[in-house]
């Protein structure tokens, strides 16, 4: 098989391609679709010039790139035909630019309709763009009949942002072309005008006037957006849009004279109505606007008229025309309320109050509340008064009366209204006018409301009307609705403006106040006495004490003692002691007694002893605080007892010292005994002996009594000791010193533990039998009594044992089982709970015990 492509290439190299003509035609006639066959045939036809253009345009099997390249140097036009057939864009552009075939290039691009190809050729980087564009405008487009190709071309110019060239292109298509398909095309006319609006505004008016098949409304809106008002006006006039035309004149050109001339020329209701609505937006043209609406006989814009009245508040002359228009409107619209309301406003503005009263008396639908508010805002006070009176709106009527300076009437209206806002406005107005009596009447209704109180206080104080404010608040305190904030704020004002009556107020009303806030206010005003009082009432006793100690002017002895009774902080109480020592020494005992049960006695006594104010025998001021110490001694505290005893020693008050020692024994008794052992006064030495005796130091007690020849005391000490040796020592001392009566006393006092044998020995040795006889008599009497007692006890025991024995025998006799088993099975007798044998006199012969015998 022959490779046609290789064969063609070999013959082409040798420039002998014509030889293969018959071969190629034979193959084609056989129906071959081989691209190589048809490509070779195309080259032969080109070489022989056998109608090649027809072949290239009709044959669909050859290779366009190969054929086009073959033709480039032989016939560029044929190359263009081949490339065009195969849509070889790059090769076609290259060959056309190389051979200046821009006409063919332009036709190809227009037919191709490829946006990318258009963008490439219309790019600024294309050096041949102008030549290409010229051929598009002069040759390609005029010869084109397909609208879609024209549309693609226009779109390409728009995409490439070439407005000048686009206008030129469109002008040739629409204005200069004889082709009605393009010259009457609506889209092209719209595009031409729009492009001129965007790039060449000076030419837009020409196109608007010359062309007649464009979208007038849309183009006009675009002109307005581009601030081309005359062009928009021309469009509206051309398309008979008179209402829109006058709108452009008044809204955009703002030439009302021209608009009025235009309206007079046309004399159309819609034009007059449109002009009137625009005139209503200008304060100085409201009257003309209403007149224009009357000429139009158009009730529809009545809302604009009303809004103009609200926004601009025209004068009386203008309102005359407005009233005329509104009376015309009220019979033709459904929303009569706003119309009638505005009529009333107009009558008020024109000061036609009589006519307004007549209108009110007739059936109407006016919103009198709104009318009254607007009259009030425009300072039409008489009309507002009339309207609020007609609606019984006493709250707003009060405001009107205040402005009319009828304060009494305003207060009466506030009473009828009974609203917080009304009371407030009237109250403040009366304050401004210095009508304090009426201000108080209104203010009383405000201060009893917690959320209004602060505003009233600030308003009065802002102008310095302090006394008037306090007078009103005093009156409010007794009202049923008085609240805590009212009492508190009144108290605070007292601290600022009535210092002399703060305490009176606090005592009367502290329970109704916020005490912490009042305490702060008193501190700020340096009202220390009142602050201390409030601390007391608020159960802050420590703070009250601190206040009175830091600020002596607030001190009151009775209140201080009352605070002490409630205080629990021990450190604070001790500071109070120091305060009284330094500031109020004369009341120190009262204070000490008041805090006796709450403080640490040892610390208080230490404070009193170590003070530098006075030092009495190293006891500080303790001697001056005896009432406190006697009060405290009830607790039997060792430190207190020692302090009392020390003071009594200083005072040489023996009797009280004895009572103190006896009644309050908790202290270091031995220390005191040693201190008094060698005291000058015998009574002190007796006390020392008694203390030694109480603490079982009997030898020291006896020795002290012997020294002072206090035999009775010595005997009592020896007896209390129950020590035979000490008793023996004291007895021999008495006998050796011929103190026989004292010896007798020792025997009797120490009878229980003094051996009778020793007493008999001392009686024989010292010949004191007569003095010992009372002791022996008592001893014998006691022995006799004890023997008799023992005999009685023994007798009772024998009788008891005899009775048990009889019961045992009776039980044996009555029990028949004894005959069979004997008595051993009975749970009685010596091993049971029954009879227990007794050893006769042996149990009764036990030795007798006597009190003075040694064990």
Short mmCIF file of C-alpha atoms in Angstrom, two decimals, residues 183-424:
data_model
loop_
_atom_site.label_atom_id
_atom_site.label_comp_id
_atom_site.label_asym_id
_atom_site.label_seq_id
_atom_site.Cartn_x
_atom_site.Cartn_y
_atom_site.Cartn_z
CA UNK A 183 -30.97 52.13 11.00
CA UNK A 184 -34.33 51.32 12.60
CA UNK A 185 -32.94 48.78 15.04
CA UNK A 186 -34.13 49.78 18.54
CA UNK A 187 -31.20 48.18 20.31
CA UNK A 188 -28.63 49.90 18.14
CA UNK A 189 -30.33 53.28 18.58
CA UNK A 190 -30.45 52.74 22.36
CA UNK A 191 -26.79 51.72 22.32
CA UNK A 192 -25.76 54.74 20.25
CA UNK A 193 -27.52 57.17 22.62
CA UNK A 194 -26.26 55.43 25.73
CA UNK A 195 -22.70 55.38 24.45
CA UNK A 196 -22.87 59.05 23.65
CA UNK A 197 -24.25 59.73 27.14
CA UNK A 198 -21.28 57.91 28.58
CA UNK A 199 -18.50 59.32 26.41
CA UNK A 200 -19.67 62.25 24.27
CA UNK A 201 -22.51 63.98 26.08
CA UNK A 202 -22.47 66.91 23.68
CA UNK A 203 -23.64 64.64 20.84
CA UNK A 204 -26.42 62.95 22.84
CA UNK A 205 -28.98 65.70 22.16
CA UNK A 206 -28.35 65.36 18.38
CA UNK A 207 -29.04 61.62 18.46
CA UNK A 208 -32.08 62.11 20.71
CA UNK A 209 -33.60 64.50 18.19
CA UNK A 210 -32.59 62.55 15.02
CA UNK A 211 -33.52 59.08 16.14
CA UNK A 212 -37.06 57.99 16.80
CA UNK A 213 -37.02 54.28 17.65
CA UNK A 214 -35.40 54.10 21.06
CA UNK A 215 -36.73 53.41 24.56
CA UNK A 216 -37.59 56.92 25.68
CA UNK A 217 -38.46 56.23 29.33
CA UNK A 218 -35.36 54.18 29.99
CA UNK A 219 -33.03 56.55 28.17
CA UNK A 220 -34.56 59.52 30.00
CA UNK A 221 -33.93 57.88 33.37
CA UNK A 222 -30.32 57.24 32.41
CA UNK A 223 -29.97 60.86 31.36
CA UNK A 224 -31.27 61.96 34.72
CA UNK A 225 -28.75 59.71 36.41
CA UNK A 226 -26.01 61.35 34.34
CA UNK A 227 -27.26 64.87 35.23
CA UNK A 228 -28.29 65.46 31.61
CA UNK A 229 -31.59 67.07 32.50
CA UNK A 230 -32.19 68.93 29.23
CA UNK A 231 -31.72 65.73 27.26
CA UNK A 232 -34.16 63.92 29.56
CA UNK A 233 -36.64 66.78 29.20
CA UNK A 234 -36.32 66.63 25.40
CA UNK A 235 -37.02 62.88 25.46
CA UNK A 236 -40.13 63.29 27.64
CA UNK A 237 -41.46 66.11 25.47
CA UNK A 238 -40.79 64.08 22.29
CA UNK A 239 -42.64 61.09 23.68
CA UNK A 240 -45.50 63.23 25.12
CA UNK A 241 -44.64 62.42 28.74
CA UNK A 242 -45.68 65.86 29.98
CA UNK A 243 -46.05 64.96 33.64
CA UNK A 244 -42.54 63.51 33.70
CA UNK A 245 -41.30 66.51 31.72
CA UNK A 246 -42.57 69.02 34.26
CA UNK A 247 -41.10 66.78 36.95
CA UNK A 248 -37.67 67.18 35.37
CA UNK A 249 -38.10 70.94 35.26
CA UNK A 250 -39.04 71.30 38.91
CA UNK A 251 -37.12 68.45 40.51
CA UNK A 252 -33.91 68.49 38.51
CA UNK A 253 -33.64 71.85 36.81
CA UNK A 254 -35.47 73.53 39.73
CA UNK A 255 -36.79 76.16 37.37
CA UNK A 256 -40.30 76.72 38.74
CA UNK A 257 -40.97 79.70 36.50
CA UNK A 258 -40.26 77.57 33.44
CA UNK A 259 -42.39 74.80 34.89
CA UNK A 260 -45.27 77.18 35.53
CA UNK A 261 -44.96 78.50 31.97
CA UNK A 262 -44.92 74.89 30.72
CA UNK A 263 -48.04 74.09 32.76
CA UNK A 264 -49.88 77.18 31.52
CA UNK A 265 -48.99 76.22 27.96
CA UNK A 266 -50.36 72.68 28.27
CA UNK A 267 -53.01 73.33 30.93
CA UNK A 268 -53.30 69.68 31.83
CA UNK A 269 -54.51 68.62 35.33
CA UNK A 270 -51.74 66.07 35.68
CA UNK A 271 -49.11 68.70 34.90
CA UNK A 272 -50.61 71.17 37.37
CA UNK A 273 -50.84 68.46 40.00
CA UNK A 274 -47.20 67.43 39.47
CA UNK A 275 -46.10 71.04 39.63
CA UNK A 276 -48.15 71.66 42.78
CA UNK A 277 -46.64 68.67 44.61
CA UNK A 278 -43.14 69.92 43.82
CA UNK A 279 -43.97 73.45 44.89
CA UNK A 280 -45.18 72.12 48.25
CA UNK A 281 -41.60 71.05 49.00
CA UNK A 282 -40.46 74.68 49.04
CA UNK A 283 -41.41 76.77 52.06
CA UNK A 284 -41.80 79.94 50.02
CA UNK A 285 -43.93 78.25 47.34
CA UNK A 286 -46.52 76.44 49.45
CA UNK A 287 -49.21 78.94 48.47
CA UNK A 288 -48.43 78.51 44.77
CA UNK A 289 -48.41 74.76 45.21
CA UNK A 290 -51.88 74.77 46.75
CA UNK A 291 -53.05 77.08 43.97
CA UNK A 292 -51.67 74.65 41.38
CA UNK A 293 -53.52 71.77 43.03
CA UNK A 294 -56.73 73.77 42.98
CA UNK A 295 -56.23 74.35 39.25
CA UNK A 296 -55.73 70.63 38.80
CA UNK A 297 -58.83 69.86 40.90
CA UNK A 298 -56.78 67.03 42.33
CA UNK A 299 -57.57 65.98 45.91
CA UNK A 300 -55.04 63.12 45.83
CA UNK A 301 -51.99 65.08 47.07
CA UNK A 302 -53.76 66.26 50.23
CA UNK A 303 -51.28 64.31 52.35
CA UNK A 304 -48.39 66.26 50.81
CA UNK A 305 -50.20 69.47 51.63
CA UNK A 306 -50.63 68.37 55.23
CA UNK A 307 -46.99 67.27 55.48
CA UNK A 308 -45.89 70.63 54.12
CA UNK A 309 -47.95 72.34 56.80
CA UNK A 310 -46.36 70.20 59.50
CA UNK A 311 -42.83 70.61 58.18
CA UNK A 312 -42.82 74.31 57.30
CA UNK A 313 -45.58 75.80 59.48
CA UNK A 314 -46.60 78.40 56.86
CA UNK A 315 -47.88 81.83 57.74
CA UNK A 316 -51.52 82.89 58.07
CA UNK A 317 -51.83 84.14 54.48
CA UNK A 318 -50.67 80.80 53.13
CA UNK A 319 -53.03 78.96 55.44
CA UNK A 320 -55.98 80.81 53.92
CA UNK A 321 -55.30 79.01 50.62
CA UNK A 322 -54.62 75.76 52.45
CA UNK A 323 -57.93 75.92 54.31
CA UNK A 324 -59.73 76.54 51.03
CA UNK A 325 -58.06 73.49 49.45
CA UNK A 326 -58.69 71.27 52.49
CA UNK A 327 -62.36 72.15 52.60
CA UNK A 328 -62.51 71.16 48.93
CA UNK A 329 -60.70 67.90 49.75
CA UNK A 330 -62.66 66.81 52.88
CA UNK A 331 -65.70 65.87 50.78
CA UNK A 332 -63.67 63.76 48.35
CA UNK A 333 -61.34 61.61 50.45
CA UNK A 334 -61.84 58.87 53.00
CA UNK A 335 -59.19 59.93 55.50
CA UNK A 336 -61.16 62.89 56.79
CA UNK A 337 -59.42 62.86 60.17
CA UNK A 338 -56.14 64.36 59.01
CA UNK A 339 -57.95 66.84 56.78
CA UNK A 340 -60.21 68.13 59.53
CA UNK A 341 -57.27 68.24 61.91
CA UNK A 342 -55.28 70.38 59.51
CA UNK A 343 -58.26 72.68 58.97
CA UNK A 344 -58.33 73.32 62.72
CA UNK A 345 -54.58 73.99 62.73
CA UNK A 346 -55.04 76.40 59.87
CA UNK A 347 -57.81 78.27 61.65
CA UNK A 348 -55.60 78.48 64.72
CA UNK A 349 -52.67 79.78 62.67
CA UNK A 350 -54.94 82.42 61.16
CA UNK A 351 -56.17 83.32 64.64
CA UNK A 352 -59.74 82.60 63.55
CA UNK A 353 -60.69 81.15 66.92
CA UNK A 354 -64.38 81.96 66.57
CA UNK A 355 -64.55 80.10 63.29
CA UNK A 356 -62.61 77.25 64.89
CA UNK A 357 -65.17 77.03 67.70
CA UNK A 358 -67.94 76.89 65.10
CA UNK A 359 -66.09 74.14 63.25
CA UNK A 360 -65.69 72.19 66.49
CA UNK A 361 -69.35 72.52 67.26
CA UNK A 362 -70.22 70.99 63.87
CA UNK A 363 -69.80 67.26 63.08
CA UNK A 364 -66.13 66.67 62.31
CA UNK A 365 -63.53 63.93 62.53
CA UNK A 366 -60.54 65.96 63.63
CA UNK A 367 -57.93 64.51 65.96
CA UNK A 368 -58.20 67.22 68.60
CA UNK A 369 -55.34 65.75 70.65
CA UNK A 370 -52.91 66.03 67.76
CA UNK A 371 -54.24 69.46 66.87
CA UNK A 372 -53.76 70.59 70.45
CA UNK A 373 -50.19 69.27 70.55
CA UNK A 374 -49.30 71.03 67.32
CA UNK A 375 -50.84 74.27 68.49
CA UNK A 376 -48.86 73.96 71.71
CA UNK A 377 -45.61 73.32 69.83
CA UNK A 378 -46.30 76.38 67.64
CA UNK A 379 -47.09 78.49 70.71
CA UNK A 380 -50.76 78.90 69.66
CA UNK A 381 -51.65 78.79 73.32
CA UNK A 382 -55.22 80.07 73.20
CA UNK A 383 -56.15 77.60 70.52
CA UNK A 384 -54.36 74.81 72.41
CA UNK A 385 -56.25 75.72 75.57
CA UNK A 386 -59.53 75.56 73.65
CA UNK A 387 -58.68 72.17 72.13
CA UNK A 388 -57.41 70.52 75.34
CA UNK A 389 -60.44 71.82 77.20
CA UNK A 390 -62.69 70.28 74.57
CA UNK A 391 -60.99 66.87 75.06
CA UNK A 392 -60.70 67.12 78.86
CA UNK A 393 -56.97 66.50 78.53
CA UNK A 394 -56.09 68.17 81.80
CA UNK A 395 -52.47 67.09 81.66
CA UNK A 396 -51.72 69.02 78.49
CA UNK A 397 -54.08 71.79 79.51
CA UNK A 398 -51.92 72.30 82.58
CA UNK A 399 -48.88 72.76 80.36
CA UNK A 400 -50.74 75.34 78.29
CA UNK A 401 -51.87 77.22 81.39
CA UNK A 402 -48.30 77.27 82.67
CA UNK A 403 -47.20 78.90 79.45
CA UNK A 404 -50.06 81.37 79.85
CA UNK A 405 -48.74 81.98 83.42
CA UNK A 406 -52.02 80.85 84.91
CA UNK A 407 -50.31 78.83 87.64
CA UNK A 408 -53.37 78.38 89.82
CA UNK A 409 -55.34 77.04 86.87
CA UNK A 410 -52.39 74.81 85.97
CA UNK A 411 -52.32 73.35 89.48
CA UNK A 412 -56.05 72.71 89.32
CA UNK A 413 -55.67 70.97 85.94
CA UNK A 414 -52.83 68.89 87.36
CA UNK A 415 -55.12 67.85 90.22
CA UNK A 416 -57.78 66.75 87.74
CA UNK A 417 -55.23 64.95 85.61
CA UNK A 418 -53.46 63.39 88.61
CA UNK A 419 -50.51 62.20 86.53
CA UNK A 420 -46.91 62.31 87.61
CA UNK A 421 -45.67 64.01 84.45
CA UNK A 422 -48.29 66.77 84.84
CA UNK A 423 -47.53 67.36 88.52
CA UNK A 424 -43.85 67.51 87.67
#
